[in-house]
Each structure stands twice: as structure tokens, then as C-alpha cells.
Tab-separated table of C-alpha atoms and ligand atoms in Angstrom:
chain	number	residue	atom	x	y	z
W	1	UNK	CA	144.118	-29.234	-44.584
W	2	UNK	CA	144.630	-28.299	-48.148
W	3	UNK	CA	147.929	-28.892	-49.305
W	4	UNK	CA	148.060	-24.805	-49.984
W	5	UNK	CA	148.175	-23.204	-46.789
W	6	UNK	CA	146.089	-19.489	-46.205
W	7	UNK	CA	149.543	-17.541	-46.520
W	8	UNK	CA	150.788	-19.404	-49.636
W	9	UNK	CA	153.186	-21.578	-48.757
W	10	UNK	CA	152.621	-25.262	-49.415
W	11	UNK	CA	152.441	-27.854	-46.544
W	12	UNK	CA	155.404	-29.809	-47.978
W	13	UNK	CA	157.565	-26.433	-48.077
W	14	UNK	CA	156.356	-25.835	-44.456
W	15	UNK	CA	157.071	-29.187	-42.826
W	16	UNK	CA	160.632	-28.996	-44.724
W	17	UNK	CA	161.130	-25.509	-43.382
W	18	UNK	CA	160.318	-26.724	-39.700
W	19	UNK	CA	162.708	-29.813	-40.131
W	20	UNK	CA	165.426	-27.482	-41.341
W	21	UNK	CA	164.897	-25.039	-38.345
W	22	UNK	CA	165.045	-28.158	-35.916
W	23	UNK	CA	168.501	-29.002	-37.516
W	24	UNK	CA	167.262	-31.635	-39.018
W	25	UNK	CA	168.464	-32.573	-42.409
W	26	UNK	CA	165.883	-33.124	-45.288
W	27	UNK	CA	167.187	-36.786	-45.665
W	28	UNK	CA	166.256	-37.231	-42.042
W	29	UNK	CA	162.536	-37.332	-43.177
W	30	UNK	CA	162.816	-40.652	-44.695
W	31	UNK	CA	164.242	-42.032	-41.252
W	32	UNK	CA	162.100	-43.163	-38.606
W	33	UNK	CA	161.175	-40.198	-36.144
W	34	UNK	CA	162.857	-42.011	-33.110
W	35	UNK	CA	166.097	-41.801	-34.751
W	36	UNK	CA	165.630	-38.380	-36.470
W	37	UNK	CA	165.234	-36.940	-32.956
W	38	UNK	CA	168.051	-38.888	-31.329
W	39	UNK	CA	170.511	-38.994	-34.513
W	40	UNK	CA	172.070	-35.877	-33.728
W	41	UNK	CA	172.841	-36.865	-29.942
W	42	UNK	CA	176.422	-38.405	-29.222
W	43	UNK	CA	176.602	-42.158	-29.037
W	44	UNK	CA	177.220	-43.082	-25.738
W	45	UNK	CA	179.977	-45.481	-25.186
W	46	UNK	CA	180.098	-47.301	-21.767
W	47	UNK	CA	183.653	-48.560	-20.553
W	48	UNK	CA	183.991	-50.803	-17.714
W	49	UNK	CA	187.667	-51.770	-17.472
W	50	UNK	CA	190.370	-51.929	-14.722
W	51	UNK	CA	192.750	-48.570	-14.424
W	52	UNK	CA	194.047	-49.589	-11.324
W	53	UNK	CA	196.046	-52.394	-9.872
W	54	UNK	CA	197.506	-55.543	-11.522
W	55	UNK	CA	195.593	-55.201	-14.719
W	56	UNK	CA	195.623	-51.487	-15.157
W	57	UNK	CA	198.125	-51.820	-18.175
W	58	UNK	CA	195.574	-54.030	-19.585
W	59	UNK	CA	192.471	-51.631	-19.202
W	60	UNK	CA	194.662	-48.411	-20.428
W	61	UNK	CA	195.924	-50.366	-23.651
W	62	UNK	CA	192.622	-51.334	-24.655
W	63	UNK	CA	191.120	-47.782	-24.113
W	64	UNK	CA	193.841	-45.852	-25.744
W	65	UNK	CA	193.530	-48.180	-28.795
W	66	UNK	CA	189.654	-48.054	-29.138
W	67	UNK	CA	189.895	-44.329	-29.013
W	68	UNK	CA	192.652	-44.281	-31.485
W	69	UNK	CA	190.581	-46.510	-33.670
W	70	UNK	CA	187.823	-44.223	-33.462
W	71	UNK	CA	189.605	-40.791	-34.036
W	72	UNK	CA	191.003	-42.641	-37.062
W	73	UNK	CA	187.473	-42.766	-38.348
W	74	UNK	CA	186.925	-39.167	-37.861
W	75	UNK	CA	185.973	-39.468	-34.264
W	76	UNK	CA	182.291	-40.570	-35.085
W	77	UNK	CA	180.253	-44.093	-35.297
W	78	UNK	CA	177.599	-43.967	-37.942
W	79	UNK	CA	178.138	-40.085	-38.372
W	80	UNK	CA	177.682	-39.211	-34.836
W	81	UNK	CA	180.029	-37.989	-32.071
W	82	UNK	CA	181.139	-40.355	-29.341
W	83	UNK	CA	180.543	-39.497	-25.702
W	84	UNK	CA	182.678	-41.968	-23.732
W	85	UNK	CA	181.327	-43.079	-19.869
W	86	UNK	CA	184.263	-44.612	-18.276
W	87	UNK	CA	184.369	-46.469	-14.758
W	88	UNK	CA	187.420	-48.296	-13.191
W	89	UNK	CA	186.256	-51.834	-12.522
W	90	UNK	CA	189.031	-52.158	-9.969
W	91	UNK	CA	188.917	-55.757	-10.795
W	92	UNK	CA	186.007	-56.045	-8.504
W	93	UNK	CA	183.362	-58.695	-8.998
W	94	UNK	CA	181.257	-57.485	-5.853
W	95	UNK	CA	181.390	-54.104	-7.482
W	96	UNK	CA	180.445	-55.624	-10.940
W	97	UNK	CA	176.483	-55.459	-10.788
W	98	UNK	CA	176.374	-51.644	-9.489
W	99	UNK	CA	179.035	-50.443	-12.241
W	100	UNK	CA	177.037	-52.525	-14.764
W	101	UNK	CA	173.777	-50.929	-13.892
W	102	UNK	CA	175.238	-47.447	-13.516
W	103	UNK	CA	176.059	-47.419	-17.208
W	104	UNK	CA	172.892	-49.436	-18.388
W	105	UNK	CA	170.272	-47.827	-16.387
W	106	UNK	CA	171.655	-44.422	-15.123
W	107	UNK	CA	174.105	-43.381	-17.944
W	108	UNK	CA	171.654	-45.083	-20.536
W	109	UNK	CA	174.762	-46.058	-22.989
W	110	UNK	CA	174.266	-47.659	-26.026
W	111	UNK	CA	177.114	-49.959	-25.910
W	112	UNK	CA	179.257	-51.313	-22.992
W	113	UNK	CA	182.675	-52.354	-23.520
W	114	UNK	CA	184.572	-54.394	-20.967
W	115	UNK	CA	185.602	-56.232	-19.010
W	116	UNK	CA	188.973	-57.561	-18.688
W	117	UNK	CA	188.395	-59.947	-15.639
W	118	UNK	CA	186.565	-63.390	-16.356
W	119	UNK	CA	184.580	-63.187	-13.004
W	120	UNK	CA	183.250	-59.656	-13.850
W	121	UNK	CA	182.362	-60.887	-17.283
W	122	UNK	CA	180.167	-63.433	-15.970
W	123	UNK	CA	178.419	-60.916	-13.539
W	124	UNK	CA	177.994	-58.475	-16.582
W	125	UNK	CA	176.644	-61.303	-19.018
W	126	UNK	CA	174.042	-62.479	-16.297
W	127	UNK	CA	172.680	-58.822	-16.119
W	128	UNK	CA	172.905	-57.667	-19.555
W	129	UNK	CA	172.048	-60.912	-21.523
W	130	UNK	CA	168.399	-61.126	-20.880
W	131	UNK	CA	167.928	-57.646	-22.076
W	132	UNK	CA	168.375	-56.847	-25.569
W	133	UNK	CA	170.350	-53.342	-25.066
W	134	UNK	CA	172.809	-52.181	-24.475
W	135	UNK	CA	175.083	-54.258	-26.653
W	136	UNK	CA	177.993	-55.519	-24.737
W	137	UNK	CA	181.545	-55.946	-26.320
W	138	UNK	CA	184.155	-57.844	-24.403
W	139	UNK	CA	187.386	-56.513	-25.553
W	140	UNK	CA	189.527	-59.045	-23.282
W	141	UNK	CA	187.688	-61.383	-20.767
W	142	UNK	CA	187.922	-64.805	-21.902
W	143	UNK	CA	185.416	-66.422	-19.520
W	144	UNK	CA	184.386	-69.764	-21.579
W	145	UNK	CA	180.728	-69.344	-20.025
W	146	UNK	CA	180.130	-65.819	-21.490
W	147	UNK	CA	180.136	-67.265	-25.266
W	148	UNK	CA	178.932	-70.554	-23.795
W	149	UNK	CA	175.982	-71.195	-21.667
W	150	UNK	CA	175.537	-67.270	-21.151
W	151	UNK	CA	175.777	-66.525	-24.813
W	152	UNK	CA	173.100	-64.278	-26.091
W	153	UNK	CA	172.405	-61.996	-29.194
W	154	UNK	CA	173.384	-58.644	-27.733
W	155	UNK	CA	176.819	-60.150	-26.037
W	156	UNK	CA	180.070	-60.092	-28.410
W	157	UNK	CA	183.629	-60.738	-27.876
W	158	UNK	CA	186.729	-59.325	-29.947
W	159	UNK	CA	189.324	-61.057	-27.925
W	160	UNK	CA	189.391	-64.970	-27.160
W	161	UNK	CA	187.891	-67.224	-25.023
W	162	UNK	CA	190.175	-68.994	-22.067
W	163	UNK	CA	190.325	-72.127	-23.829
W	164	UNK	CA	191.488	-70.800	-27.342
W	165	UNK	CA	195.065	-69.797	-26.511
W	166	UNK	CA	195.461	-72.354	-24.046
W	167	UNK	CA	194.725	-75.294	-25.649
W	168	UNK	CA	197.162	-75.050	-28.651
W	169	UNK	CA	199.754	-74.221	-25.687
W	170	UNK	CA	199.280	-77.751	-24.108
W	171	UNK	CA	199.855	-79.053	-27.455
W	172	UNK	CA	203.302	-77.287	-28.003
W	173	UNK	CA	204.307	-78.277	-24.547
W	174	UNK	CA	203.749	-82.250	-25.603
W	175	UNK	CA	205.630	-81.572	-28.902
W	176	UNK	CA	208.530	-80.238	-27.508
W	177	UNK	CA	208.833	-83.379	-25.743
W	178	UNK	CA	207.769	-82.691	-22.060
W	179	UNK	CA	206.219	-85.516	-20.296
W	180	UNK	CA	205.398	-84.296	-16.682
W	181	UNK	CA	203.986	-80.685	-16.295
W	182	UNK	CA	202.943	-78.620	-13.326
W	183	UNK	CA	200.018	-75.908	-14.044
W	184	UNK	CA	200.050	-72.809	-12.065
W	185	UNK	CA	197.719	-69.727	-12.256
W	186	UNK	CA	195.328	-67.214	-10.269
W	187	UNK	CA	192.699	-68.890	-8.364
W	188	UNK	CA	189.663	-67.548	-10.555
W	189	UNK	CA	187.647	-68.765	-13.519
W	190	UNK	CA	190.169	-67.314	-16.079
W	191	UNK	CA	193.276	-69.366	-14.489
W	192	UNK	CA	191.167	-72.365	-13.906
W	193	UNK	CA	189.732	-72.287	-17.592
W	194	UNK	CA	193.213	-72.055	-19.164
W	195	UNK	CA	194.913	-74.435	-16.965
W	196	UNK	CA	192.053	-77.078	-17.710
W	197	UNK	CA	192.464	-76.427	-21.503
W	198	UNK	CA	196.317	-76.545	-21.646
W	199	UNK	CA	196.058	-79.790	-19.481
W	200	UNK	CA	193.329	-81.259	-21.949
W	201	UNK	CA	195.459	-80.928	-24.758
W	202	UNK	CA	198.812	-81.908	-23.134
W	203	UNK	CA	197.537	-85.164	-21.473
W	204	UNK	CA	195.662	-85.998	-24.844
W	205	UNK	CA	199.253	-86.042	-26.488
W	206	UNK	CA	200.473	-88.360	-23.602
W	207	UNK	CA	201.724	-85.785	-21.129
W	208	UNK	CA	200.754	-85.827	-17.241
W	209	UNK	CA	199.941	-82.897	-15.218
W	210	UNK	CA	201.588	-83.816	-11.811
W	211	UNK	CA	200.263	-80.998	-9.891
W	212	UNK	CA	198.012	-77.957	-10.355
W	213	UNK	CA	198.836	-74.700	-8.386
W	214	UNK	CA	196.236	-72.233	-7.749
W	215	UNK	CA	197.257	-68.647	-6.196
W	216	UNK	CA	194.945	-66.543	-4.921
W	217	UNK	CA	194.081	-63.228	-6.935
W	218	UNK	CA	195.841	-61.046	-7.267
W	219	UNK	CA	198.313	-62.157	-4.923
W	220	UNK	CA	202.256	-62.144	-6.212
W	221	UNK	CA	203.761	-64.111	-3.382
W	222	UNK	CA	205.276	-67.012	-5.216
W	223	UNK	CA	208.081	-68.153	-3.247
W	224	UNK	CA	206.681	-71.251	-1.427
W	225	UNK	CA	205.243	-72.420	-4.866
W	226	UNK	CA	208.351	-71.969	-6.731
W	227	UNK	CA	210.257	-74.202	-3.938
W	228	UNK	CA	207.575	-76.742	-4.526
W	229	UNK	CA	207.958	-76.664	-8.259
W	230	UNK	CA	212.088	-76.924	-7.860
W	231	UNK	CA	211.559	-79.830	-5.698
W	232	UNK	CA	209.032	-81.922	-7.741
W	233	UNK	CA	211.300	-81.334	-10.958
W	234	UNK	CA	208.732	-81.247	-13.506
W	235	UNK	CA	209.870	-81.276	-17.194
W	236	UNK	CA	207.991	-78.218	-17.928
W	237	UNK	CA	205.739	-75.364	-16.249
W	238	UNK	CA	202.297	-74.152	-17.710
W	239	UNK	CA	201.349	-70.684	-16.298
W	240	UNK	CA	198.672	-68.052	-16.318
W	241	UNK	CA	199.350	-64.432	-14.971
W	242	UNK	CA	199.071	-61.084	-16.556
W	243	UNK	CA	199.864	-57.465	-16.132
W	244	UNK	CA	201.702	-56.791	-13.021
W	245	UNK	CA	201.308	-60.365	-11.707
W	246	UNK	CA	203.178	-61.824	-15.145
W	247	UNK	CA	206.064	-59.368	-14.325
W	248	UNK	CA	206.690	-60.688	-10.676
W	249	UNK	CA	205.783	-64.208	-11.518
W	250	UNK	CA	208.400	-64.301	-14.425
W	251	UNK	CA	211.008	-62.453	-12.565
W	252	UNK	CA	210.599	-64.659	-9.458
W	253	UNK	CA	210.791	-67.527	-11.582
W	254	UNK	CA	214.133	-66.852	-13.088
W	255	UNK	CA	215.376	-65.396	-9.675
W	256	UNK	CA	214.434	-69.150	-8.225
W	257	UNK	CA	217.346	-70.566	-10.785
W	258	UNK	CA	214.962	-72.999	-12.655
W	259	UNK	CA	214.064	-70.835	-15.960
W	260	UNK	CA	216.817	-72.845	-17.884
W	261	UNK	CA	216.293	-76.355	-16.150
W	262	UNK	CA	212.285	-76.256	-16.197
W	263	UNK	CA	211.357	-74.378	-19.383
W	264	UNK	CA	207.866	-72.009	-18.972
W	265	UNK	CA	205.030	-72.157	-20.873
W	266	UNK	CA	201.553	-70.731	-21.131
W	267	UNK	CA	198.899	-68.675	-22.874
W	268	UNK	CA	200.790	-65.498	-24.301
W	269	UNK	CA	199.370	-62.989	-21.409
W	270	UNK	CA	202.410	-64.283	-19.328
W	271	UNK	CA	204.691	-62.164	-21.526
W	272	UNK	CA	202.449	-59.647	-22.992
W	273	UNK	CA	202.927	-56.001	-22.952
W	274	UNK	CA	205.264	-56.515	-19.980
W	275	UNK	CA	208.521	-57.332	-21.913
W	276	UNK	CA	210.446	-54.106	-20.568
W	277	UNK	CA	209.735	-54.953	-16.973
W	278	UNK	CA	210.460	-58.553	-17.480
W	279	UNK	CA	213.640	-58.007	-19.145
W	280	UNK	CA	216.238	-61.049	-19.439
W	281	UNK	CA	214.044	-62.956	-17.069
W	282	UNK	CA	211.506	-63.684	-19.910
W	283	UNK	CA	214.244	-65.252	-22.323
W	284	UNK	CA	213.245	-68.408	-23.897
W	285	UNK	CA	209.481	-68.498	-22.940
W	286	UNK	CA	207.261	-70.167	-25.235
W	287	UNK	CA	203.795	-69.011	-25.196
W	288	UNK	CA	200.757	-69.284	-27.516
W	289	UNK	CA	198.486	-66.093	-28.526
W	290	UNK	CA	196.167	-64.622	-31.040
W	291	UNK	CA	198.952	-62.127	-31.853
W	292	UNK	CA	202.430	-61.608	-32.167
W	293	UNK	CA	204.176	-57.977	-32.125
W	294	UNK	CA	206.402	-59.065	-35.303
W	295	UNK	CA	203.176	-60.218	-37.393
W	296	UNK	CA	204.437	-59.311	-40.744
W	297	UNK	CA	201.433	-57.778	-42.445
W	298	UNK	CA	200.714	-54.035	-43.248
W	299	UNK	CA	197.722	-53.583	-41.019
W	300	UNK	CA	200.020	-54.380	-38.033
W	301	UNK	CA	202.852	-52.289	-39.205
W	302	UNK	CA	200.414	-49.135	-39.700
W	303	UNK	CA	198.675	-50.140	-36.180
W	304	UNK	CA	202.001	-50.361	-34.157
W	305	UNK	CA	203.204	-46.980	-35.469
W	306	UNK	CA	199.992	-44.983	-34.879
W	307	UNK	CA	199.742	-46.637	-31.403
W	308	UNK	CA	203.360	-45.729	-30.569
W	309	UNK	CA	202.731	-42.186	-31.695
W	310	UNK	CA	199.549	-41.695	-29.825
W	311	UNK	CA	200.679	-43.388	-26.669
W	312	UNK	CA	204.322	-43.310	-26.626
W	313	UNK	CA	204.132	-47.035	-25.767
W	314	UNK	CA	204.858	-50.368	-27.703
W	315	UNK	CA	201.376	-52.133	-28.798
W	316	UNK	CA	200.334	-55.131	-27.230
W	317	UNK	CA	197.491	-57.731	-27.797
W	318	UNK	CA	195.307	-55.836	-25.174
W	319	UNK	CA	195.659	-52.641	-27.751
W	320	UNK	CA	194.960	-55.143	-30.698
W	321	UNK	CA	191.584	-56.029	-29.016
W	322	UNK	CA	190.372	-52.498	-28.117
W	323	UNK	CA	191.245	-51.638	-31.655
W	324	UNK	CA	189.510	-54.180	-33.081
W	325	UNK	CA	186.599	-53.278	-30.673
W	326	UNK	CA	186.609	-49.738	-32.271
W	327	UNK	CA	186.575	-51.348	-35.958
W	328	UNK	CA	183.528	-53.595	-35.152
W	329	UNK	CA	181.650	-50.794	-33.462
W	330	UNK	CA	182.413	-48.556	-36.823
W	331	UNK	CA	181.322	-51.271	-39.056
W	332	UNK	CA	177.873	-52.082	-37.162
W	333	UNK	CA	177.452	-48.391	-36.951
W	334	UNK	CA	177.829	-47.808	-40.608
W	335	UNK	CA	175.388	-50.666	-41.213
W	336	UNK	CA	172.494	-48.697	-39.406
W	337	UNK	CA	173.606	-45.233	-40.679
W	338	UNK	CA	174.202	-44.439	-36.744
W	339	UNK	CA	170.579	-45.812	-35.565
W	340	UNK	CA	171.480	-47.181	-32.260
W	341	UNK	CA	167.748	-47.869	-32.041
W	342	UNK	CA	167.931	-50.577	-34.933
W	343	UNK	CA	169.312	-53.320	-32.580
W	344	UNK	CA	168.347	-56.143	-34.467
W	345	UNK	CA	170.326	-54.663	-37.597
W	346	UNK	CA	173.420	-53.680	-35.541
W	347	UNK	CA	173.409	-57.353	-34.302
W	348	UNK	CA	173.066	-58.718	-37.496
W	349	UNK	CA	176.081	-56.276	-38.725
W	350	UNK	CA	178.078	-57.452	-35.945
W	351	UNK	CA	177.294	-61.210	-36.572
W	352	UNK	CA	178.381	-60.859	-40.135
W	353	UNK	CA	181.709	-58.885	-39.174
W	354	UNK	CA	184.966	-60.033	-40.680
W	355	UNK	CA	188.240	-58.608	-40.583
W	356	UNK	CA	190.736	-59.739	-43.068
W	357	UNK	CA	193.216	-56.824	-42.221
W	358	UNK	CA	193.151	-56.920	-38.572
W	359	UNK	CA	196.727	-56.337	-37.067
W	360	UNK	CA	196.442	-59.962	-35.754
W	361	UNK	CA	195.505	-61.213	-39.155
W	362	UNK	CA	192.233	-62.244	-40.463
W	363	UNK	CA	189.573	-63.335	-38.113
W	364	UNK	CA	185.787	-63.239	-37.925
W	365	UNK	CA	182.783	-63.808	-35.789
W	366	UNK	CA	181.631	-67.186	-34.780
W	367	UNK	CA	177.798	-68.154	-34.205
W	368	UNK	CA	178.580	-67.626	-30.530
W	369	UNK	CA	179.976	-64.388	-31.156
W	370	UNK	CA	183.738	-64.896	-30.429
W	371	UNK	CA	186.404	-64.651	-32.848
W	372	UNK	CA	187.796	-67.149	-35.139
W	373	UNK	CA	190.996	-66.691	-35.291
W	374	UNK	CA	194.848	-68.195	-35.744
W	375	UNK	CA	196.941	-68.863	-32.409
W	376	UNK	CA	200.595	-68.217	-33.085
W	377	UNK	CA	203.425	-69.566	-31.029
W	378	UNK	CA	206.013	-67.163	-30.073
W	379	UNK	CA	209.268	-67.318	-27.983
W	380	UNK	CA	211.071	-64.336	-26.343
W	381	UNK	CA	214.286	-63.366	-27.406
W	382	UNK	CA	216.281	-60.220	-26.438
W	383	UNK	CA	213.136	-58.752	-24.585
W	384	UNK	CA	210.838	-59.237	-27.937
W	385	UNK	CA	208.190	-61.732	-29.084
W	386	UNK	CA	209.463	-63.637	-31.951
W	387	UNK	CA	206.987	-65.308	-34.300
W	388	UNK	CA	207.702	-69.183	-34.433
W	389	UNK	CA	204.713	-70.000	-36.499
W	390	UNK	CA	200.936	-70.915	-36.372
W	391	UNK	CA	199.959	-73.250	-33.563
W	392	UNK	CA	196.341	-73.303	-34.483
W	393	UNK	CA	194.934	-72.133	-37.863
W	394	UNK	CA	191.426	-70.460	-37.782
W	395	UNK	CA	190.876	-71.754	-34.294
W	396	UNK	CA	186.900	-71.456	-32.870
W	397	UNK	CA	186.077	-71.860	-29.566
W	398	UNK	CA	183.944	-75.198	-28.985
W	399	UNK	CA	181.369	-72.571	-27.451
W	400	UNK	CA	179.915	-75.517	-25.142
W	401	UNK	CA	176.479	-74.813	-23.900
W	402	UNK	CA	175.795	-71.722	-26.149
W	403	UNK	CA	172.292	-72.193	-27.867
W	404	UNK	CA	173.206	-70.094	-30.754
W	405	UNK	CA	176.469	-71.958	-31.803
D	1	PHB	C1	190.308	-62.802	-17.727
D	1	PHB	O1	190.131	-62.757	-16.443
D	1	PHB	O2	189.571	-63.363	-18.402
D	1	PHB	C2	191.833	-62.339	-18.178
D	1	PHB	C3	192.508	-61.677	-17.743
D	1	PHB	C4	193.829	-61.112	-18.161
D	1	PHB	C5	194.276	-61.834	-19.407
D	1	PHB	C6	193.509	-62.845	-19.906
D	1	PHB	C7	192.294	-63.255	-19.300
D	1	PHB	O3	195.334	-61.512	-19.637
């Protein structure tokens, strides 16, 4: 075919015209056809988080802050509007395979944000890790295994590993002069991994864990356990509970009359996002976490004000993790100009992600795809977290068993 068509319209002009008619901009002619077609469609963001039960507050905080962050960026990722496809995980490990496959295979989402629960995270990682898409971003679940033996190019985390806040917690408990401790947590991978990390650090520093108590998840009947703790009279107790369960445990612990004589320690989830409900029962609890509400940086102040305005609630670590998940998506999608098909480049952008101004302070992605971040020591006073200092600077998870690390 000649460049000049019979009717006198040049071929180049004709092609330009049809592209415009199809709603594709002239600039799109330089991007791959695959993306030129998909580029105007919405980005599909699958979300698998708990909206019921003991972790409902966590799922809601993550979702609200993720949406807030994307709204702050004009509601778009790489120039494309976003469609949220949301499933309540119900914290159910047995339902995790069908929920994951629904999002990946039926809804064909571009990204899956989730979960909160370590057991579900392991199931999801086993299904999604061997594939190249969708990209999974974990906005909470700390399972060491997900960024350890199950680590994969398409699995990222914006939160923590269970080891990360717990290990410095054990060190703090020893530094405070305690020698004999009891550990108590829900009986599943998150509790087990956090108690093991806290114990490892505590015993390395000369302490001794005299008993490890496991409570079936998500049960909140603690009376028998608290009687046993009172009878054994340890110097301190190291605990993991979160959400609704943390409220009940801290209140029961105080009601048992041992809060002042046997001080409570643990990863900061014990007092995070639940201060109003715990009230005076949480006074004096010392915890370690990758966030403190009173961190004195401009990004944290702006984030807390925006979150409170949007939701009417005070922000917490779960909201920070949702917010930073939004920031990671914004950064990666900008790097590929919205082309979700450019998986290798998306992964590369996420691997190089560094956030000098997160509400939690500076963090960057490790080789195993988990944040390298500061762990803070906090103490509750008057219903508020008070920052005591940095318990561990730029702490990276050891990523044991990850072939990428
Ligand atoms: C987890 O299951 O990994 C988990 C759940 C709640 C938390 C922290 C970790 O607050």
C-alpha cells in the first residue's frame, strides 16, 4: 500500500485518526499494543483482609489508609483509575485458598493486598509465589516464612516480620533487669514466631523463660492462664495479642491485680489501636514496634491529621502499613506509566523502593522484600503511646531460608 491512499488521506494520518477515534492518545502509539488496549481500563486492586472478628479493626485501618493514600494521589495509579475488589478473610485459613484464587483467577486482579493473619499469608504465598502475577503486597501478616523460605519476586511486604518487633522486645525486658519471664500468645504461627524471637533475645541477654503459654486462636478466656502466672510469680510477662483480643487480655491482666507487680511487655500490637478500649488497664505497658503515634516528623503529623479527618479515628500502626502500601503502589505504577503488564519493571521498582518520609520514619525494601526499619520502644501513659527511644536502628529481618536475600 502506498503512503497516499486513494482518497488523498495519508496512511499515517489515517492511523492517527483511528487511534484517536478509539480513544487512544497519539502518545499511546509508542507503548506496546497490549498496554494501549488495557491502559484505559481500571487497575484492579484485590484486597483480602479481615472485616469481622477480633482483627476487624486491623483490616479496616489498613483499608481506610490505603484508600486515603491513593485518594491523595488523585485516585489513580500510573494514570489509571482504581477498582477495589474486596473480600473479608474472616481470618479463615481453610477459606484462604478459595479467596486467593477468586481474586487471582476469577477477578483477575493486578495486585492482591493482604492479609493480616500469618497462617493465611503462608497459604497465599504458596499459591501466588510460583506465579509471576498478580503481585502480592502484605500490609500486615508477619509470617517469617513468607519473606524466608517462601520468598518470591512477586511477594512484597510493607509491614514487618514477626521476628522484627519481638526480638528487640526481649532485649528491652532483659535490660530492665528482669531474669524470669513467662511468654503468652495465641497458638498460631504469629504468636509462636514472636514468642520465639523475644525469648531468643531475652535468653541471650541472660534471662530465662520459665513457661510458654499458648491460647487457642482467637479465644479470649484468660482466667486460668492469669491464675497460673500469678502463682508462678515471674519478673515479667511477654505477650502477643492484637485487636479485640488485646483489649480483653490487657483488661483481664489488670483485673487480676498483677499489672504493677508483674510488668507486661511485648510487640506493640498489644496496645496498638486499642488504647481507648483498654483505658487505664494499659498504663505502664512497655512495647516495641516499628511505629509510635508521637513520632515527631512532618509526614507523621500530616498523615495522622488526614487519617483522622477521613475516618474520625486516631491512626495506628495498621493504618501506617496500609498507607505505605498505597505509597509503594503509587511509586511502582508511576515507574511503568500504568502498564500493569510490565511485571519485571514493577518488581524492579518495588525492590528499589525507599521511603525517607513515611509516618514511621525512613524505611526501605530488603532483598527479601521486607522493610528495613527502626523499631521503637514505647510506654503507655494516660492512654497514649509515649516514645521512649529507638530500640533497634534500621533493623532487617534475618530472612532465614530466602534464596533472594
Ligand atoms: C499475624 O498474624 O501475622 C499478625 C496478626 C496481628 C498482628 C500482628 C501479626 O497485630
